Coordinates of C-alpha atoms in Angstrom, one line a residue:
M1 CA 43.8 -65.5 -23.7
S2 CA 40.7 -64.0 -22.2
Q3 CA 37.9 -66.0 -20.6
P4 CA 34.5 -64.6 -19.5
P5 CA 34.4 -63.6 -15.8
H6 CA 32.6 -65.7 -13.2
A7 CA 29.8 -64.2 -11.2
S8 CA 30.1 -64.4 -7.4
L9 CA 28.2 -67.0 -5.5
M10 CA 25.7 -64.4 -4.3
E11 CA 25.2 -63.1 -7.9
S12 CA 24.6 -66.7 -9.1
L13 CA 22.1 -67.2 -6.3
A14 CA 20.3 -63.9 -7.3
F15 CA 20.2 -65.1 -10.9
S16 CA 18.5 -68.3 -9.9
V17 CA 16.0 -66.6 -7.7
L18 CA 15.2 -63.6 -9.9
Y19 CA 15.5 -65.1 -13.3
Y20 CA 15.7 -68.9 -13.6
L21 CA 13.1 -69.9 -11.0
P22 CA 10.4 -67.4 -12.3
E23 CA 11.0 -68.7 -15.8
F24 CA 10.4 -72.3 -14.7
A25 CA 7.4 -71.3 -12.6
R26 CA 5.6 -69.5 -15.4
G27 CA 6.1 -72.5 -17.7
P28 CA 9.0 -73.2 -20.0
V29 CA 6.7 -74.9 -22.6
I30 CA 3.2 -73.6 -22.0
R31 CA 2.3 -70.7 -19.7
R32 CA 0.7 -71.5 -16.3
P33 CA -2.0 -68.7 -15.9
G34 CA -1.9 -68.7 -12.1
M35 CA 1.9 -68.3 -12.1
M36 CA 1.7 -65.6 -14.7
R37 CA -0.6 -63.6 -12.5
L38 CA 1.6 -64.1 -9.4
I39 CA 4.8 -63.2 -11.2
A40 CA 3.3 -60.1 -12.8
R41 CA 2.1 -59.1 -9.3
L42 CA 5.5 -59.7 -7.7
G43 CA 7.4 -57.7 -10.3
T44 CA 10.1 -60.3 -10.8
Q45 CA 10.8 -59.1 -14.3
D46 CA 11.6 -55.7 -13.1
A47 CA 14.0 -57.2 -10.5
A48 CA 15.6 -59.4 -13.2
Q49 CA 16.1 -56.4 -15.4
R50 CA 17.8 -54.4 -12.7
F51 CA 20.0 -57.4 -11.7
C52 CA 21.2 -58.0 -15.3
M53 CA 21.9 -54.2 -15.7
R54 CA 24.0 -54.3 -12.5
L55 CA 26.0 -57.3 -13.9
R56 CA 26.7 -55.4 -17.1
V57 CA 28.0 -52.5 -15.2
R58 CA 30.1 -54.5 -12.8
Y59 CA 31.7 -56.7 -15.5
G60 CA 32.2 -53.9 -18.0
G61 CA 29.5 -55.0 -20.4
R62 CA 31.0 -58.5 -20.8
S63 CA 29.0 -61.7 -20.7
V64 CA 29.5 -63.6 -17.5
Y65 CA 29.4 -67.2 -16.2
V66 CA 26.6 -67.8 -13.6
R67 CA 25.7 -71.0 -11.8
S68 CA 22.0 -72.1 -11.8
P69 CA 20.0 -75.3 -11.2
R70 CA 21.0 -76.2 -14.8
G71 CA 24.7 -75.9 -14.0
K72 CA 27.2 -73.3 -15.2
L73 CA 25.9 -71.0 -17.9
L74 CA 27.3 -68.1 -19.9
L75 CA 24.8 -65.2 -19.6
L76 CA 25.1 -63.1 -22.7
L77 CA 25.0 -59.5 -21.7
S78 CA 26.9 -58.0 -24.6
Q79 CA 25.1 -57.1 -27.8
G80 CA 28.1 -58.3 -29.8
D81 CA 28.0 -61.7 -28.1
V82 CA 24.3 -62.0 -28.8
E83 CA 24.9 -61.3 -32.5
R84 CA 27.8 -63.9 -32.5
A85 CA 25.6 -66.6 -31.0
L86 CA 22.5 -66.0 -33.1
S87 CA 24.3 -65.4 -36.4
G88 CA 26.7 -68.4 -36.0
S89 CA 26.0 -71.9 -37.3
D90 CA 23.0 -73.5 -35.6
E91 CA 24.9 -76.8 -35.7
V92 CA 27.6 -75.2 -33.4
F93 CA 25.3 -72.8 -31.4
S94 CA 22.7 -75.6 -31.2
L95 CA 19.1 -74.9 -30.2
R96 CA 18.9 -78.5 -29.0
T97 CA 19.6 -77.9 -25.3
E98 CA 18.9 -80.6 -22.7
E99 CA 16.1 -78.5 -21.3
K100 CA 14.4 -78.2 -24.7
V101 CA 14.7 -81.9 -25.3
R102 CA 13.1 -82.6 -22.0
G103 CA 10.4 -80.0 -22.4
Y104 CA 9.4 -80.5 -26.0
S105 CA 9.9 -84.3 -26.5
P106 CA 6.4 -85.1 -25.2
S107 CA 4.7 -83.0 -27.9
Q108 CA 7.1 -82.8 -30.8
P109 CA 10.0 -85.4 -30.7
D110 CA 10.4 -85.3 -34.5
S111 CA 10.3 -81.5 -35.0
L112 CA 12.9 -79.3 -36.5
L113 CA 13.4 -77.7 -33.1
L114 CA 14.8 -80.9 -31.6
S115 CA 16.7 -82.1 -34.8
R116 CA 20.4 -82.2 -35.5
G117 CA 22.7 -83.3 -38.3
E118 CA 21.2 -84.4 -41.6
A119 CA 17.7 -84.7 -40.2
R120 CA 17.8 -81.0 -39.2
L121 CA 18.9 -80.0 -42.8
D122 CA 16.1 -82.1 -44.3
R123 CA 13.5 -80.7 -41.9
H124 CA 14.7 -77.2 -42.4
R125 CA 14.2 -77.5 -46.2
F126 CA 10.8 -78.9 -45.7
N127 CA 9.7 -76.3 -43.2
D128 CA 11.1 -73.5 -45.4
A129 CA 9.1 -74.8 -48.4
V130 CA 5.9 -74.9 -46.5
L131 CA 6.2 -71.8 -44.2
Q132 CA 8.0 -69.7 -46.8
P133 CA 10.1 -67.5 -44.4
G134 CA 10.9 -64.1 -45.9
T135 CA 7.9 -64.3 -48.3
V136 CA 5.3 -61.6 -47.4
P137 CA 2.6 -62.2 -48.3
H138 CA 2.6 -66.0 -48.0
S139 CA 1.1 -67.9 -50.9
L140 CA -1.8 -68.8 -48.7
A141 CA -2.5 -65.1 -47.8
P142 CA -5.9 -64.8 -49.5
R143 CA -6.9 -68.1 -47.9
I144 CA -5.7 -66.8 -44.5
E145 CA -7.9 -63.7 -44.8
Q146 CA -10.9 -65.8 -45.8
V147 CA -10.6 -68.4 -43.1
V148 CA -9.8 -65.9 -40.3
S149 CA -12.7 -63.6 -41.3
E150 CA -15.1 -66.5 -41.4
E151 CA -14.1 -67.8 -38.0
L152 CA -14.0 -64.5 -36.2
D153 CA -17.2 -63.1 -37.7
G154 CA -19.3 -62.0 -34.7
V155 CA -17.0 -63.8 -32.4
L156 CA -17.4 -61.2 -29.6
G157 CA -21.1 -60.9 -29.9
R158 CA -23.4 -58.1 -31.2
E159 CA -23.7 -56.1 -28.0
P160 CA -21.2 -54.0 -26.1
G161 CA -19.4 -55.6 -23.3
A162 CA -16.1 -57.0 -22.0
V163 CA -14.1 -59.1 -24.4
H164 CA -14.7 -62.7 -23.8
W165 CA -11.3 -64.3 -24.4
G166 CA -12.7 -67.8 -24.4
R167 CA -14.9 -67.1 -27.4
L168 CA -12.0 -65.5 -29.2
R169 CA -9.8 -68.4 -28.4
D170 CA -12.3 -70.9 -29.8
G171 CA -12.6 -68.9 -33.0
Q172 CA -8.9 -68.8 -33.3
Y173 CA -8.6 -72.5 -32.7
R174 CA -11.0 -73.3 -35.6
A175 CA -9.0 -71.0 -37.9
I176 CA -5.7 -72.5 -36.8
L177 CA -6.9 -76.0 -37.5
R178 CA -8.3 -75.1 -40.9
L179 CA -5.2 -73.2 -41.9
T180 CA -2.8 -75.9 -40.7
L181 CA -4.7 -79.1 -41.7
G182 CA -7.6 -78.1 -43.9
D183 CA -11.4 -77.4 -43.5
A184 CA -12.2 -81.0 -42.5
A185 CA -10.1 -80.4 -39.3
R186 CA -12.1 -77.4 -38.2
D187 CA -13.8 -79.1 -35.3
D188 CA -11.1 -81.7 -34.5
V189 CA -10.2 -79.9 -31.3
R190 CA -9.0 -83.1 -29.8
I191 CA -5.7 -82.5 -31.7
L192 CA -5.2 -79.1 -29.9
D193 CA -6.4 -80.5 -26.6
A194 CA -3.9 -83.3 -26.7
L195 CA -1.1 -81.0 -27.9
N196 CA -1.7 -78.6 -25.0
A197 CA -1.9 -81.5 -22.5
L198 CA 1.4 -82.7 -23.8
R199 CA 2.9 -79.2 -23.4
R200 CA 1.7 -79.1 -19.8
E201 CA 3.6 -82.4 -19.3
G202 CA 6.6 -80.9 -20.9
N203 CA 6.6 -78.1 -18.4
W204 CA 7.9 -80.6 -15.8
L205 CA 11.0 -81.2 -18.0
G206 CA 10.9 -85.0 -17.5
L207 CA 10.6 -84.9 -13.7
R208 CA 7.4 -87.0 -13.7
P209 CA 8.5 -90.3 -15.5
W210 CA 5.5 -92.1 -14.0
R211 CA 3.3 -90.1 -16.5
N212 CA 5.1 -91.5 -19.6
G213 CA 2.1 -93.8 -20.3
R214 CA -0.2 -90.9 -20.4
V215 CA 2.2 -89.0 -22.6
R216 CA 2.2 -91.9 -25.1
R217 CA -1.6 -92.1 -25.2
L218 CA -1.9 -88.3 -25.7
R219 CA 0.7 -88.3 -28.5
R220 CA -1.1 -91.2 -30.2
V221 CA -4.4 -89.2 -30.1
M222 CA -2.7 -86.1 -31.5
M223 CA -0.7 -87.8 -34.2
T224 CA -3.6 -89.9 -35.3
G225 CA -5.7 -86.8 -35.8
I226 CA -2.9 -85.0 -37.6
E227 CA -2.2 -87.9 -40.0
R228 CA -5.9 -88.2 -40.8
H229 CA -5.9 -84.7 -42.3
M230 CA -2.4 -84.6 -43.8
T231 CA -3.5 -86.0 -47.2
A232 CA -6.7 -84.0 -47.4
G233 CA -5.6 -80.6 -46.2
E234 CA -6.2 -78.6 -49.4
G235 CA -5.7 -74.8 -48.9
S236 CA -3.6 -75.3 -45.8
L237 CA 0.0 -76.0 -44.7
A238 CA -0.8 -79.7 -44.9
G239 CA -1.7 -79.1 -48.6
L240 CA 1.6 -77.4 -49.2
A241 CA 3.5 -80.1 -47.4
A242 CA 2.3 -82.7 -50.0
S243 CA 4.6 -81.1 -52.6
A244 CA 7.5 -79.9 -50.3
P245 CA 10.9 -81.7 -50.5
A246 CA 11.0 -84.5 -48.0
A247 CA 13.5 -87.3 -47.4
S248 CA 13.0 -90.6 -45.5
G249 CA 13.7 -88.9 -42.1
T250 CA 11.8 -85.7 -42.7
C251 CA 8.6 -86.8 -40.9
P252 CA 6.2 -84.3 -42.4
A253 CA 3.4 -85.0 -39.8
G254 CA 6.0 -84.6 -37.0
Q255 CA 6.4 -80.9 -38.0
V256 CA 2.8 -80.1 -37.5
P257 CA 2.7 -80.0 -33.7
H258 CA 5.2 -77.1 -33.7
W259 CA 3.1 -75.2 -36.3
L260 CA 0.0 -75.6 -34.2
M261 CA 1.8 -74.7 -31.0
A262 CA 3.3 -71.5 -32.5
L263 CA -0.1 -70.3 -33.8
E264 CA -1.8 -71.1 -30.6
V265 CA 0.8 -69.2 -28.5
L266 CA 0.6 -66.2 -30.8
G267 CA -3.2 -66.2 -30.5
T268 CA -3.5 -66.7 -26.8
T269 CA -0.6 -64.5 -25.5
V270 CA 0.1 -61.9 -28.2
L271 CA -3.2 -60.9 -29.9
G272 CA -4.8 -59.7 -26.6
P273 CA -1.8 -57.4 -25.6
A274 CA -1.6 -56.0 -29.2
L275 CA -5.3 -55.1 -29.0
A276 CA -4.9 -53.6 -25.6
L277 CA -1.9 -51.5 -26.8
L278 CA -3.9 -50.2 -29.7
A279 CA -6.9 -49.4 -27.6
G280 CA -4.7 -47.3 -25.3
H281 CA -2.9 -45.5 -28.1
P282 CA -5.5 -43.6 -30.2
E283 CA -3.2 -42.4 -32.9
H284 CA -1.9 -45.9 -33.6
Y285 CA -5.4 -47.3 -33.3
E286 CA -6.7 -45.1 -36.1
R287 CA -3.9 -46.1 -38.3
A288 CA -4.4 -49.8 -37.6
R289 CA -8.1 -49.6 -38.2
A290 CA -7.6 -47.8 -41.5
E291 CA -5.3 -50.6 -42.6
A292 CA -7.8 -53.2 -41.5
L293 CA -10.6 -51.6 -43.5
A294 CA -8.4 -51.2 -46.7
P295 CA -8.7 -54.1 -49.1
G296 CA -5.6 -56.2 -49.8
G297 CA -2.2 -55.1 -48.8
D298 CA 0.4 -56.9 -46.7
R299 CA -0.9 -55.5 -43.3
A300 CA 2.5 -54.0 -42.6
F301 CA 1.4 -51.8 -39.8
L302 CA -0.7 -54.5 -38.1
R303 CA 2.2 -56.9 -38.3
A304 CA 4.4 -54.1 -36.8
C305 CA 2.0 -53.8 -33.9
L306 CA 2.2 -57.5 -33.3
Y307 CA 6.0 -57.5 -33.4
E308 CA 6.0 -54.6 -30.9
A309 CA 3.8 -56.5 -28.5
L310 CA 6.3 -59.4 -28.8
R311 CA 9.2 -57.1 -28.1
L312 CA 7.5 -55.7 -25.0
W313 CA 6.4 -59.1 -23.7
P314 CA 8.3 -61.9 -25.5
I315 CA 6.6 -65.3 -25.7
V316 CA 10.2 -66.7 -25.5
P317 CA 11.8 -64.5 -22.9
T318 CA 15.0 -66.6 -22.8
M319 CA 16.9 -68.2 -25.7
P320 CA 19.2 -71.0 -24.7
R321 CA 21.9 -72.4 -26.8
V322 CA 24.6 -75.1 -26.3
L323 CA 27.9 -75.4 -28.0
T324 CA 28.6 -78.6 -29.9
A325 CA 32.2 -77.6 -30.8
P326 CA 34.9 -75.3 -29.5
V327 CA 34.3 -71.6 -30.3
A328 CA 36.8 -68.8 -30.4
W329 CA 35.6 -66.2 -27.9
H330 CA 37.3 -62.8 -27.3
G331 CA 40.8 -64.2 -27.6
G332 CA 40.0 -67.3 -25.7
S333 CA 37.9 -70.4 -26.4
L334 CA 34.6 -71.8 -25.1
P335 CA 34.5 -75.6 -24.9
P336 CA 31.9 -77.9 -26.3
G337 CA 28.9 -78.3 -24.0
T338 CA 29.0 -74.7 -22.8
G339 CA 25.4 -73.5 -22.2
L340 CA 24.5 -70.0 -23.3
V341 CA 21.6 -68.0 -22.1
I342 CA 20.3 -65.0 -24.0
P343 CA 17.8 -63.0 -21.8
I344 CA 15.7 -61.6 -24.6
A345 CA 13.1 -60.0 -22.4
V346 CA 15.9 -58.1 -20.6
H347 CA 17.6 -56.9 -23.7
A348 CA 14.5 -55.8 -25.5
R349 CA 13.9 -53.3 -22.6
N350 CA 17.5 -52.1 -22.4
P351 CA 17.6 -48.4 -21.4
Q352 CA 20.0 -47.9 -24.4
I353 CA 16.9 -48.4 -26.6
D354 CA 15.3 -45.0 -26.6
Y355 CA 11.8 -46.5 -27.0
A356 CA 12.4 -49.4 -24.6
D357 CA 9.3 -49.0 -22.5
A358 CA 7.0 -47.4 -25.1
F359 CA 4.7 -48.8 -27.8
T360 CA 6.6 -47.9 -31.0
P361 CA 5.3 -50.0 -33.9
E362 CA 7.0 -47.6 -36.4
A363 CA 10.3 -48.9 -35.3
W364 CA 9.5 -52.1 -37.2
L365 CA 8.7 -50.1 -40.3
D366 CA 11.7 -47.8 -40.4
G367 CA 14.3 -50.5 -39.8
R368 CA 15.4 -49.6 -36.2
A369 CA 14.1 -52.7 -34.6
A370 CA 15.1 -55.1 -37.3
A371 CA 18.7 -53.9 -37.2
D372 CA 19.0 -54.1 -33.4
W373 CA 20.4 -57.4 -32.0
W374 CA 18.9 -56.6 -28.6
I375 CA 15.5 -57.1 -30.3
V376 CA 14.9 -60.6 -31.7
P377 CA 11.5 -61.9 -30.7
F378 CA 11.6 -64.7 -33.2
S379 CA 15.4 -65.2 -32.8
A380 CA 17.7 -64.4 -35.8
G381 CA 20.2 -65.9 -38.1
P382 CA 20.0 -69.7 -38.9
G383 CA 17.9 -70.4 -35.8
R384 CA 15.2 -67.8 -36.6
C385 CA 11.8 -69.4 -36.5
P386 CA 10.9 -70.3 -40.1
G387 CA 7.2 -69.7 -39.3
S388 CA 7.5 -66.2 -38.0
D389 CA 6.2 -64.5 -41.2
F390 CA 3.4 -67.0 -41.6
G391 CA 2.4 -66.6 -38.0
S392 CA 2.4 -62.8 -38.1
T393 CA 0.3 -62.9 -41.3
V394 CA -2.3 -65.0 -39.6
M395 CA -2.4 -62.8 -36.5
A396 CA -2.4 -59.6 -38.6
A397 CA -5.5 -61.0 -40.4
A398 CA -7.1 -61.7 -37.0
L399 CA -6.4 -58.1 -35.8
A400 CA -7.9 -56.8 -39.0
A401 CA -11.0 -58.9 -38.7
L402 CA -11.6 -57.7 -35.1
L403 CA -10.9 -54.1 -35.9
R404 CA -13.3 -54.1 -38.8
Q405 CA -16.1 -55.4 -36.5
Y406 CA -15.5 -53.8 -33.1
D407 CA -14.4 -50.6 -31.4
F408 CA -12.1 -51.5 -28.5
R409 CA -11.7 -49.5 -25.2
P410 CA -9.0 -50.2 -22.6
A411 CA -10.1 -51.4 -19.1
A412 CA -7.3 -52.8 -17.0
P413 CA -4.4 -52.4 -17.1
R414 CA -4.4 -49.3 -19.1
L415 CA -1.5 -49.4 -21.6
S416 CA -1.4 -45.8 -22.5
P417 CA 1.5 -43.5 -23.7
G418 CA 1.4 -41.4 -20.6
R419 CA 3.4 -43.9 -18.5
P420 CA 6.1 -46.6 -19.1
L421 CA 4.6 -49.9 -20.1
P422 CA 4.9 -52.7 -17.5
R423 CA 7.7 -55.2 -18.0
A424 CA 5.4 -58.1 -17.1
L425 CA 1.9 -58.4 -18.4
D426 CA -0.5 -61.3 -17.7
P427 CA -2.5 -61.8 -20.9
F428 CA -4.9 -64.1 -19.2
T429 CA -6.4 -61.4 -16.9
L430 CA -6.2 -58.6 -19.5
R431 CA -9.5 -56.7 -19.7
L432 CA -10.9 -54.9 -22.7
Y433 CA -14.3 -53.6 -23.8
A434 CA -15.6 -54.0 -27.3
A435 CA -18.6 -52.6 -29.0
P436 CA -19.8 -53.2 -32.6
A437 CA -18.1 -50.7 -34.9
M438 CA -20.3 -47.9 -36.2
C439 CA -19.2 -47.9 -39.8

């Protein structure tokens, strides 16, 4: 029988310092902008990449046990092990880790993410019916184009200048609320404000119990707003939810915070880098703009650009799992309760990928990225995010709306093809210039 090797004490300490602590500092639930700037400046992602590559070499490409502040974890360094974990049953390779429960319970205690057993099956069916994973375009695609175009019309002004990310965020928030809860929710920003405040509480992973009263008040504000729009959300996810299969424990309104969170994260941390990548790569820019100007279509290239931005700078750089049953593993067995860590941000930049540090959206069109288990920005297998196709459709519509209206030029950092792209990027200090398009 073969068991995974154990890292040395010094290697475990290095893992905590280079990988675990920066992950906690930048925010496990919602990004802390100040920490994002500091971590990008310190280059901890480069150090974590080099460290994980050294572990792979030392232990012959095998996954390895490390000790961290969370206890003993199996760090998955083998592509085959990543495939095994992600393609296996999500009841056995459970997403419901203790850290996720602590982090996401304030904002979405009834969500699919934190569910198990029969409730998870019910909520999975419900989410699949509403979000329609694997269906491109989504049934709401025409509505998505309409709403996003309306809310982003003139959002960056009519004069040349630096992109004002706050204005863009506000336009996206209005679009997100309309597409999730209907037109009447357009200006009900209290819902998103309460959600983001709850996510900030979640960043502390339950270490501030004296704030529980505030958490209850914020969740009451958020859920009251969501429930107010659930029955009147025509032309939105809430409208589709009315006819989706639901059992007594499905809790339709309880799924909405995760939908809102996912769209908010894509808008605030992926759209900007995708625009910056296109601005720094003229050949890809012209193709993206041509697709934005063309009527209809599934926006395949724009979605590929978004997926590539996610590969380069994942919004979920680490995917944890916990075993709920014994699992056969390379001739041995892993016991229930074993924690697994998949360092997605490290694997997506593996030197074995020949385009690891380059902007290569065509890899998402020719099948290379989709077939590679190193590259899973939305996870894969039973645990794949059911809203990934819906979210990419919304963000592709946003890219199209912006490229139709504006010409973008890079400022800082310059994400150009002449140099390897940085392994860490702070989307909150990204600078771009925009001028009204001459067409």
